[in-house]
Amino acid sequence: MQCRVCDSTNLELAIDLGEQPWCNNFLRPEQVGHEPYYPLRVVYCHDCATAQLDYTVKKEIMFGDHTYLSGVTQSLSEHFRRIAAEVDSRFFADTPGKAVLDIGSNDGTQLKHFQALGYEVLGVEPSITTARLAVAAGVPTLNAFFNADVARALGRQYHLINAAGVFFHLEELHSVTDGIRAALRPDGVFVVQFLYMKRIVENLAFDQIYHEHLLYYNIETIERLLNRHGLALFDAYLAPIHGGSIIAYATHQGARPPSERLLALRQAEAEAHSNSFATYLDFARRIDLMRAENQAYLRAARVAGKRVFGLGAPVKGNTLLNYFGVGPELVACLVERNPLRQGLYSPGMHIPVVMESELTDNPDLYYVLAWNFKTEILARYAPLRAQGVEFYFPVNPKDV
Ligand SMILES: [Zn+2]
């Protein structure tokens, strides 16, 4: 295998999460037990330091009809509104005819906020179901995988290009990055958001590792990728979204100097050795211990006769449940609000998903898989907590 960023063959296994089913594929009853398994392993590139999966599940399998909807959660929609307001006021508040392209535009939630600020918008979204939802909601959306060919076919350039959380699951990484450069005006801004690997390591949030996420970036490593394609970061900061994400601004190389806070992030990575192989090996050892602790905790709850439900059925929860080996004997069901998951079972562990609105009784303990919404969850379930229902967070994010 070659490194997805720099083409080096000097790669070494860092984190092995075993064979796992594709975690976004919640199963209908007749599919239970028939789901295919694929290796879930992170390798480290000794030449460019990028952490990445060594096995690719084909994008047509993964992105044909995914059930994640960005409009579903309150805090995510608020995050999208804030991003639009921030980018507009910093760069394009007084620009006539401003236009934005959103790559991986999902149900159009982000672009609606740009429409409200007077932008001409276009989304590119590979899931046909989701693209249709966006169009129905009044957001022009092209149902396609964005790449250099799609960029050429658009035949124009944009003031702003946004890519929230798609940049790490791109099979055609180099074609996509070339397409972004081609579609970005000389004075344009490319907003790239990605899960911050430094934070994943610090939070032990290994459940962010799944087949859709082929790449796990730090500032240093994403800069290598962008530089290779004539783009460069000029600003970045850490935001409390998905348990710790970087919001970064890029443009054509040489067009803008790096900000103080970008320099500070680079410095912090260097001081924490975030891009060294030893850091990843240590991470792998620590999540192994975490597995033993979680199994012991849930077994003790069962012995004590507690009823345990999972809270949320997020995609990443399946990485956690499968790696920990936590099935329905320990967590009876996954309580969810996304109606597209109604009546389905978790891949691998086969835990049934139950709609929150259908619950007739509360558990004694909620095992919180949607831990990245910790603040929101603790607030929303304050009345239940007051009644003595316990909430256990297997991952405890630092600052979200
Ligand atoms: Zn590399």
GROMACS .gro file of C-alpha atoms and ligand atoms in nm:
model
  401
    1MET     CA    1   0.000   0.000   0.000
    2GLN     CA    2   0.102   0.361  -0.065
    3CYS     CA    3   0.043   0.652   0.170
    4ARG     CA    4  -0.278   0.830   0.069
    5VAL     CA    5  -0.110   1.169   0.110
    6CYS     CA    6   0.254   1.137  -0.003
    7ASP     CA    7   0.268   0.801  -0.191
    8SER     CA    8   0.537   0.659   0.041
    9THR     CA    9   0.537   0.284   0.106
   10ASN     CA   10   0.701   0.331   0.446
   11LEU     CA   11   0.385   0.258   0.648
   12GLU     CA   12   0.354   0.073   0.979
   13LEU     CA   13   0.056  -0.063   1.172
   14ALA     CA   14  -0.033   0.165   1.467
   15ILE     CA   15  -0.388   0.078   1.583
   16ASP     CA   16  -0.569  -0.249   1.514
   17LEU     CA   17  -0.945  -0.248   1.585
   18GLY     CA   18  -0.993  -0.589   1.429
   19GLU     CA   19  -1.242  -0.694   1.166
   20GLN     CA   20  -1.554  -0.477   1.177
   21PRO     CA   21  -1.868  -0.442   0.969
   22TRP     CA   22  -1.928  -0.112   0.793
   23CYS     CA   23  -2.053   0.088   1.090
   24ASN     CA   24  -2.305   0.311   0.910
   25ASN     CA   25  -2.497   0.013   0.784
   26PHE     CA   26  -2.766  -0.036   1.047
   27LEU     CA   27  -2.935  -0.366   0.964
   28ARG     CA   28  -3.290  -0.461   0.879
   29PRO     CA   29  -3.400  -0.775   1.069
   30GLU     CA   30  -3.341  -1.002   0.768
   31GLN     CA   31  -2.985  -0.867   0.727
   32VAL     CA   32  -2.878  -0.946   1.083
   33GLY     CA   33  -2.580  -1.186   1.079
   34HIS     CA   34  -2.517  -1.145   0.706
   35GLU     CA   35  -2.320  -0.820   0.718
   36PRO     CA   36  -1.969  -0.833   0.568
   37TYR     CA   37  -1.664  -0.755   0.782
   38TYR     CA   38  -1.359  -0.554   0.681
   39PRO     CA   39  -1.025  -0.484   0.855
   40LEU     CA   40  -1.024  -0.164   1.062
   41ARG     CA   41  -0.659  -0.073   1.103
   42VAL     CA   42  -0.476   0.258   1.127
   43VAL     CA   43  -0.130   0.270   0.976
   44TYR     CA   44   0.124   0.548   1.020
   45CYS     CA   45   0.332   0.696   0.739
   46HIS     CA   46   0.692   0.733   0.847
   47ASP     CA   47   0.752   0.991   0.573
   48CYS     CA   48   0.460   1.237   0.614
   49ALA     CA   49   0.322   1.126   0.958
   50THR     CA   50  -0.036   1.089   0.834
   51ALA     CA   51  -0.246   0.832   1.021
   52GLN     CA   52  -0.476   0.648   0.782
   53LEU     CA   53  -0.671   0.329   0.724
   54ASP     CA   54  -0.496   0.066   0.519
   55TYR     CA   55  -0.821  -0.084   0.389
   56THR     CA   56  -1.081   0.101   0.183
   57VAL     CA   57  -1.444  -0.005   0.174
   58LYS     CA   58  -1.562   0.107  -0.169
   59LYS     CA   59  -1.729   0.446  -0.165
   60GLU     CA   60  -2.028   0.316  -0.363
   61ILE     CA   61  -2.097   0.079  -0.072
   62MET     CA   62  -2.046   0.346   0.193
   63PHE     CA   63  -2.201   0.660   0.052
   64GLY     CA   64  -2.486   0.542  -0.167
   65ASP     CA   65  -2.758   0.587   0.091
   66HIS     CA   66  -2.627   0.687   0.430
   67THR     CA   67  -2.868   0.777   0.706
   68TYR     CA   68  -2.681   1.055   0.882
   69LEU     CA   69  -2.870   1.384   0.871
   70SER     CA   70  -2.694   1.700   0.976
   71GLY     CA   71  -3.022   1.880   1.045
   72VAL     CA   72  -3.110   1.640   1.325
   73THR     CA   73  -2.912   1.777   1.615
   74GLN     CA   74  -2.955   2.121   1.757
   75SER     CA   75  -2.590   2.191   1.836
   76LEU     CA   76  -2.473   2.092   1.488
   77SER     CA   77  -2.719   2.326   1.319
   78GLU     CA   78  -2.606   2.606   1.551
   79HIS     CA   79  -2.245   2.527   1.460
   80PHE     CA   80  -2.328   2.556   1.088
   81ARG     CA   81  -2.501   2.891   1.146
   82ARG     CA   82  -2.198   3.022   1.333
   83ILE     CA   83  -1.956   2.910   1.060
   84ALA     CA   84  -2.159   3.088   0.790
   85ALA     CA   85  -2.180   3.409   0.993
   86GLU     CA   86  -1.809   3.400   1.080
   87VAL     CA   87  -1.685   3.334   0.726
   88ASP     CA   88  -1.915   3.595   0.578
   89SER     CA   89  -1.827   3.871   0.821
   90ARG     CA   90  -1.453   3.801   0.796
   91PHE     CA   91  -1.418   3.777   0.421
   92PHE     CA   92  -1.722   3.853   0.208
   93ALA     CA   93  -1.966   4.078   0.396
   94ASP     CA   94  -1.960   4.347   0.124
   95THR     CA   95  -1.890   4.124  -0.179
   96PRO     CA   96  -2.153   4.148  -0.454
   97GLY     CA   97  -2.256   3.824  -0.626
   98LYS     CA   98  -2.092   3.605  -0.362
   99ALA     CA   99  -2.119   3.231  -0.422
  100VAL     CA  100  -2.045   2.926  -0.210
  101LEU     CA  101  -1.987   2.560  -0.300
  102ASP     CA  102  -2.041   2.300  -0.027
  103ILE     CA  103  -1.875   1.962  -0.077
  104GLY     CA  104  -2.057   1.683   0.102
  105SER     CA  105  -2.348   1.919   0.160
  106ASN     CA  106  -2.568   1.656   0.327
  107ASP     CA  107  -2.929   1.776   0.370
  108GLY     CA  108  -2.835   2.138   0.292
  109THR     CA  109  -2.832   2.258   0.654
  110GLN     CA  110  -2.505   2.450   0.608
  111LEU     CA  111  -2.607   2.607   0.278
  112LYS     CA  112  -2.941   2.731   0.415
  113HIS     CA  113  -2.741   2.952   0.650
  114PHE     CA  114  -2.542   3.090   0.355
  115GLN     CA  115  -2.862   3.150   0.158
  116ALA     CA  116  -2.988   3.358   0.447
  117LEU     CA  117  -2.673   3.572   0.416
  118GLY     CA  118  -2.735   3.639   0.046
  119TYR     CA  119  -2.512   3.377  -0.116
  120GLU     CA  120  -2.576   3.190  -0.435
  121VAL     CA  121  -2.529   2.830  -0.320
  122LEU     CA  122  -2.455   2.490  -0.469
  123GLY     CA  123  -2.422   2.163  -0.279
  124VAL     CA  124  -2.252   1.847  -0.400
  125GLU     CA  125  -2.378   1.541  -0.214
  126PRO     CA  126  -2.313   1.175  -0.300
  127SER     CA  127  -2.612   1.025  -0.117
  128ILE     CA  128  -2.915   1.037  -0.346
  129THR     CA  129  -3.170   1.027  -0.062
  130THR     CA  130  -3.000   1.311   0.119
  131ALA     CA  131  -2.948   1.516  -0.200
  132ARG     CA  132  -3.320   1.489  -0.274
  133LEU     CA  133  -3.407   1.608   0.076
  134ALA     CA  134  -3.183   1.913   0.022
  135VAL     CA  135  -3.338   1.997  -0.316
  136ALA     CA  136  -3.686   1.960  -0.168
  137ALA     CA  137  -3.582   2.207   0.102
  138GLY     CA  138  -3.483   2.464  -0.162
  139VAL     CA  139  -3.106   2.406  -0.166
  140PRO     CA  140  -2.968   2.346  -0.521
  141THR     CA  141  -2.774   2.019  -0.493
  142LEU     CA  142  -2.582   1.808  -0.740
  143ASN     CA  143  -2.599   1.436  -0.662
  144ALA     CA  144  -2.236   1.341  -0.725
  145PHE     CA  145  -1.898   1.258  -0.573
  146PHE     CA  146  -1.703   1.581  -0.602
  147ASN     CA  147  -1.369   1.553  -0.784
  148ALA     CA  148  -1.159   1.739  -1.041
  149ASP     CA  149  -1.391   1.633  -1.327
  150VAL     CA  150  -1.699   1.764  -1.145
  151ALA     CA  151  -1.511   2.089  -1.071
  152ARG     CA  152  -1.428   2.131  -1.441
  153ALA     CA  153  -1.788   2.057  -1.541
  154LEU     CA  154  -1.909   2.333  -1.306
  155GLY     CA  155  -1.708   2.570  -1.526
  156ARG     CA  156  -1.682   2.849  -1.270
  157GLN     CA  157  -1.508   2.958  -0.951
  158TYR     CA  158  -1.648   3.030  -0.606
  159HIS     CA  159  -1.566   3.287  -0.341
  160LEU     CA  160  -1.607   3.022  -0.081
  161ILE     CA  161  -1.572   2.644  -0.079
  162ASN     CA  162  -1.678   2.453   0.228
  163ALA     CA  163  -1.593   2.093   0.317
  164ALA     CA  164  -1.722   1.998   0.661
  165GLY     CA  165  -1.611   1.655   0.763
  166VAL     CA  166  -1.575   1.504   0.419
  167PHE     CA  167  -1.206   1.560   0.372
  168PHE     CA  168  -1.110   1.250   0.564
  169HIS     CA  169  -1.328   1.004   0.379
  170LEU     CA  170  -1.223   1.075   0.028
  171GLU     CA  171  -1.097   0.790  -0.182
  172GLU     CA  172  -1.009   1.035  -0.459
  173LEU     CA  173  -0.817   1.263  -0.226
  174HIS     CA  174  -0.587   1.417  -0.484
  175SER     CA  175  -0.853   1.465  -0.750
  176VAL     CA  176  -1.082   1.631  -0.495
  177THR     CA  177  -0.810   1.864  -0.373
  178ASP     CA  178  -0.721   1.958  -0.731
  179GLY     CA  179  -1.091   2.021  -0.794
  180ILE     CA  180  -1.107   2.253  -0.494
  181ARG     CA  181  -0.810   2.455  -0.617
  182ALA     CA  182  -0.965   2.476  -0.966
  183ALA     CA  183  -1.304   2.591  -0.834
  184LEU     CA  184  -1.162   2.848  -0.589
  185ARG     CA  185  -1.131   3.210  -0.702
  186PRO     CA  186  -0.780   3.364  -0.665
  187ASP     CA  187  -0.912   3.562  -0.366
  188GLY     CA  188  -1.133   3.274  -0.248
  189VAL     CA  189  -1.139   3.095   0.088
  190PHE     CA  190  -1.161   2.721   0.137
  191VAL     CA  191  -1.307   2.626   0.475
  192VAL     CA  192  -1.205   2.277   0.574
  193GLN     CA  193  -1.330   2.111   0.891
  194PHE     CA  194  -1.189   1.785   1.012
  195LEU     CA  195  -1.177   1.574   1.326
  196TYR     CA  196  -0.859   1.669   1.505
  197MET     CA  197  -0.645   1.357   1.554
  198LYS     CA  198  -0.452   1.523   1.834
  199ARG     CA  199  -0.782   1.557   2.021
  200ILE     CA  200  -0.894   1.203   1.936
  201VAL     CA  201  -0.572   1.077   2.094
  202GLU     CA  202  -0.604   1.301   2.401
  203ASN     CA  203  -0.972   1.207   2.452
  204LEU     CA  204  -0.913   0.835   2.378
  205ALA     CA  205  -1.197   0.882   2.129
  206PHE     CA  206  -1.099   0.581   1.923
  207ASP     CA  207  -1.462   0.537   1.812
  208GLN     CA  208  -1.400   0.821   1.565
  209ILE     CA  209  -1.200   0.562   1.374
  210TYR     CA  210  -1.427   0.390   1.124
  211HIS     CA  211  -1.423   0.283   0.761
  212GLU     CA  212  -1.562   0.610   0.627
  213HIS     CA  213  -1.276   0.802   0.787
  214LEU     CA  214  -0.980   0.703   0.575
  215LEU     CA  215  -0.754   0.979   0.707
  216TYR     CA  216  -0.685   1.124   1.054
  217TYR     CA  217  -0.529   1.467   1.026
  218ASN     CA  218  -0.333   1.698   1.242
  219ILE     CA  219  -0.243   2.049   1.129
  220GLU     CA  220   0.099   1.934   1.013
  221THR     CA  221  -0.037   1.649   0.802
  222ILE     CA  222  -0.325   1.830   0.633
  223GLU     CA  223  -0.083   2.108   0.543
  224ARG     CA  224   0.133   1.854   0.360
  225LEU     CA  225  -0.168   1.746   0.155
  226LEU     CA  226  -0.284   2.100   0.073
  227ASN     CA  227   0.067   2.217  -0.016
  228ARG     CA  228   0.101   1.932  -0.261
  229HIS     CA  229  -0.195   2.080  -0.450
  230GLY     CA  230  -0.100   2.446  -0.442
  231LEU     CA  231  -0.318   2.533  -0.143
  232ALA     CA  232  -0.210   2.641   0.206
  233LEU     CA  233  -0.368   2.703   0.545
  234PHE     CA  234  -0.363   3.060   0.670
  235ASP     CA  235  -0.574   3.023   0.984
  236ALA     CA  236  -0.718   2.747   1.204
  237TYR     CA  237  -0.877   2.692   1.543
  238LEU     CA  238  -1.018   2.410   1.754
  239ALA     CA  239  -1.399   2.393   1.786
  240PRO     CA  240  -1.605   2.170   2.016
  241ILE     CA  241  -1.782   1.982   1.739
  242HIS     CA  242  -1.778   1.601   1.694
  243GLY     CA  243  -1.571   1.591   2.013
  244GLY     CA  244  -1.300   1.827   1.886
  245SER     CA  245  -1.264   1.945   1.528
  246ILE     CA  246  -1.037   2.188   1.352
  247ILE     CA  247  -1.195   2.467   1.151
  248ALA     CA  248  -0.925   2.573   0.907
  249TYR     CA  249  -0.906   2.837   0.638
  250ALA     CA  250  -0.702   2.773   0.327
  251THR     CA  251  -0.636   2.958   0.005
  252HIS     CA  252  -0.396   2.950  -0.287
  253GLN     CA  253  -0.037   2.899  -0.170
  254GLY     CA  254   0.145   3.225  -0.101
  255ALA     CA  255  -0.171   3.439  -0.102
  256ARG     CA  256  -0.204   3.500   0.274
  257PRO     CA  257   0.039   3.473   0.568
  258PRO     CA  258  -0.029   3.225   0.854
  259SER     CA  259  -0.216   3.362   1.156
  260GLU     CA  260  -0.077   3.363   1.509
  261ARG     CA  261  -0.321   3.097   1.625
  262LEU     CA  262  -0.226   2.869   1.334
  263LEU     CA  263   0.139   2.901   1.436
  264ALA     CA  264   0.039   2.824   1.795
  265LEU     CA  265  -0.143   2.505   1.691
  266ARG     CA  266   0.163   2.388   1.498
  267GLN     CA  267   0.376   2.459   1.803
  268ALA     CA  268   0.141   2.267   2.034
  269GLU     CA  269   0.155   1.963   1.805
  270ALA     CA  270   0.532   1.973   1.808
  271GLU     CA  271   0.543   1.997   2.188
  272ALA     CA  272   0.296   1.709   2.236
  273HIS     CA  273   0.475   1.490   1.977
  274SER     CA  274   0.134   1.453   1.811
  275ASN     CA  275   0.286   1.341   1.485
  276SER     CA  276   0.518   1.073   1.617
  277PHE     CA  277   0.466   0.699   1.579
  278ALA     CA  278   0.527   0.640   1.951
  279THR     CA  279   0.223   0.857   2.034
  280TYR     CA  280  -0.002   0.630   1.827
  281LEU     CA  281   0.139   0.313   1.980
  282ASP     CA  282   0.071   0.454   2.326
  283PHE     CA  283  -0.285   0.542   2.220
  284ALA     CA  284  -0.340   0.182   2.105
  285ARG     CA  285  -0.222   0.051   2.446
  286ARG     CA  286  -0.452   0.287   2.633
  287ILE     CA  287  -0.769   0.195   2.439
  288ASP     CA  288  -0.693  -0.169   2.508
  289LEU     CA  289  -0.707  -0.091   2.882
  290MET     CA  290  -1.024   0.109   2.827
  291ARG     CA  291  -1.188  -0.198   2.672
  292ALA     CA  292  -1.115  -0.405   2.983
  293GLU     CA  293  -1.251  -0.130   3.211
  294ASN     CA  294  -1.573  -0.086   3.014
  295GLN     CA  295  -1.641  -0.459   2.996
  296ALA     CA  296  -1.590  -0.486   3.371
  297TYR     CA  297  -1.818  -0.189   3.437
  298LEU     CA  298  -2.104  -0.321   3.222
  299ARG     CA  299  -2.073  -0.675   3.360
  300ALA     CA  300  -2.091  -0.537   3.712
  301ALA     CA  301  -2.406  -0.344   3.616
  302ARG     CA  302  -2.563  -0.664   3.484
  303VAL     CA  303  -2.469  -0.858   3.799
  304ALA     CA  304  -2.628  -0.578   4.003
  305GLY     CA  305  -2.949  -0.629   3.804
  306LYS     CA  306  -2.942  -0.288   3.638
  307ARG     CA  307  -3.124  -0.227   3.313
  308VAL     CA  308  -2.878  -0.067   3.070
  309PHE     CA  309  -2.976   0.115   2.747
  310GLY     CA  310  -2.742   0.280   2.500
  311LEU     CA  311  -2.807   0.648   2.440
  312GLY     CA  312  -2.786   0.733   2.072
  313ALA     CA  313  -2.708   0.506   1.780
  314PRO     CA  314  -2.430   0.709   1.620
  315VAL     CA  315  -2.214   0.553   1.354
  316LYS     CA  316  -1.907   0.579   1.576
  317GLY     CA  317  -2.090   0.389   1.852
  318ASN     CA  318  -2.054   0.077   1.643
  319THR     CA  319  -1.676   0.100   1.640
  320LEU     CA  320  -1.690   0.120   2.017
  321LEU     CA  321  -1.943  -0.160   2.069
  322ASN     CA  322  -1.765  -0.392   1.825
  323TYR     CA  323  -1.417  -0.326   1.962
  324PHE     CA  324  -1.538  -0.363   2.323
  325GLY     CA  325  -1.749  -0.668   2.234
  326VAL     CA  326  -2.057  -0.512   2.395
  327GLY     CA  327  -2.377  -0.677   2.272
  328PRO     CA  328  -2.745  -0.691   2.375
  329GLU     CA  329  -2.664  -0.897   2.685
  330LEU     CA  330  -2.492  -0.587   2.828
  331VAL     CA  331  -2.677  -0.302   2.652
  332ALA     CA  332  -3.037  -0.400   2.580
  333CYS     CA  333  -3.118  -0.140   2.314
  334LEU     CA  334  -2.995   0.183   2.157
  335VAL     CA  335  -3.230   0.477   2.215
  336GLU     CA  336  -3.230   0.710   1.915
  337ARG     CA  337  -3.421   1.005   1.770
  338ASN     CA  338  -3.323   0.975   1.403
  339PRO     CA  339  -3.635   0.811   1.249
  340LEU     CA  340  -3.431   0.666   0.961
  341ARG     CA  341  -3.283   0.414   1.208
  342GLN     CA  342  -3.622   0.298   1.338
  343GLY     CA  343  -3.653  -0.082   1.368
  344LEU     CA  344  -3.291  -0.146   1.269
  345TYR     CA  345  -3.010  -0.333   1.445
  346SER     CA  346  -2.652  -0.225   1.508
  347PRO     CA  347  -2.406  -0.391   1.269
  348GLY     CA  348  -2.186  -0.651   1.438
  349MET     CA  349  -2.338  -0.652   1.786
  350HIS     CA  350  -2.704  -0.662   1.668
  351ILE     CA  351  -2.843  -0.435   1.938
  352PRO     CA  352  -3.195  -0.317   1.844
  353VAL     CA  353  -3.251   0.055   1.786
  354VAL     CA  354  -3.556   0.193   1.968
  355MET     CA  355  -3.710   0.535   1.908
  356GLU     CA  356  -3.703   0.754   2.214
  357SER     CA  357  -4.071   0.841   2.155
  358GLU     CA  358  -4.162   0.471   2.183
  359LEU     CA  359  -3.997   0.410   2.520
  360THR     CA  360  -4.242   0.295   2.785
  361ASP     CA  361  -3.991   0.278   3.066
  362ASN     CA  362  -3.656   0.427   3.163
  363PRO     CA  363  -3.339   0.224   3.220
  364ASP     CA  364  -3.135   0.235   3.540
  365LEU     CA  365  -2.830   0.333   3.339
  366TYR     CA  366  -2.772   0.503   3.007
  367TYR     CA  367  -2.445   0.406   2.836
  368VAL     CA  368  -2.391   0.717   2.625
  369LEU     CA  369  -2.262   0.647   2.276
  370ALA     CA  370  -2.336   1.001   2.153
  371TRP     CA  371  -2.078   1.132   2.402
  372ASN     CA  372  -1.982   1.426   2.180
  373PHE     CA  373  -2.314   1.587   2.278
  374LYS     CA  374  -2.233   1.551   2.647
  375THR     CA  375  -2.333   1.904   2.747
  376GLU     CA  376  -2.656   1.890   2.547
  377ILE     CA  377  -2.741   1.544   2.686
  378LEU     CA  378  -2.677   1.628   3.050
  379ALA     CA  379  -2.903   1.932   3.013
  380ARG     CA  380  -3.182   1.757   2.825
  381TYR     CA  381  -3.194   1.462   3.066
  382ALA     CA  382  -3.161   1.662   3.386
  383PRO     CA  383  -3.510   1.548   3.499
  384LEU     CA  384  -3.419   1.179   3.447
  385ARG     CA  385  -3.093   1.224   3.632
  386ALA     CA  386  -3.289   1.381   3.916
  387GLN     CA  387  -3.497   1.059   3.926
  388GLY     CA  388  -3.176   0.857   3.971
  389VAL     CA  389  -3.111   0.735   3.617
  390GLU     CA  390  -2.731   0.710   3.576
  391PHE     CA  391  -2.545   0.832   3.267
  392TYR     CA  392  -2.210   0.669   3.185
  393PHE     CA  393  -1.985   0.828   2.923
  394PRO     CA  394  -1.732   0.576   2.788
  395VAL     CA  395  -1.546   0.866   2.626
  396ASN     CA  396  -1.504   1.187   2.822
  397PRO     CA  397  -1.421   1.474   2.590
  398LYS     CA  398  -1.199   1.749   2.725
  399ASP     CA  399  -1.379   2.066   2.639
  400VAL     CA  400  -1.710   1.992   2.468
  401ZN      ZN  401   0.283   0.978   0.371
   0.00000   0.00000   0.00000
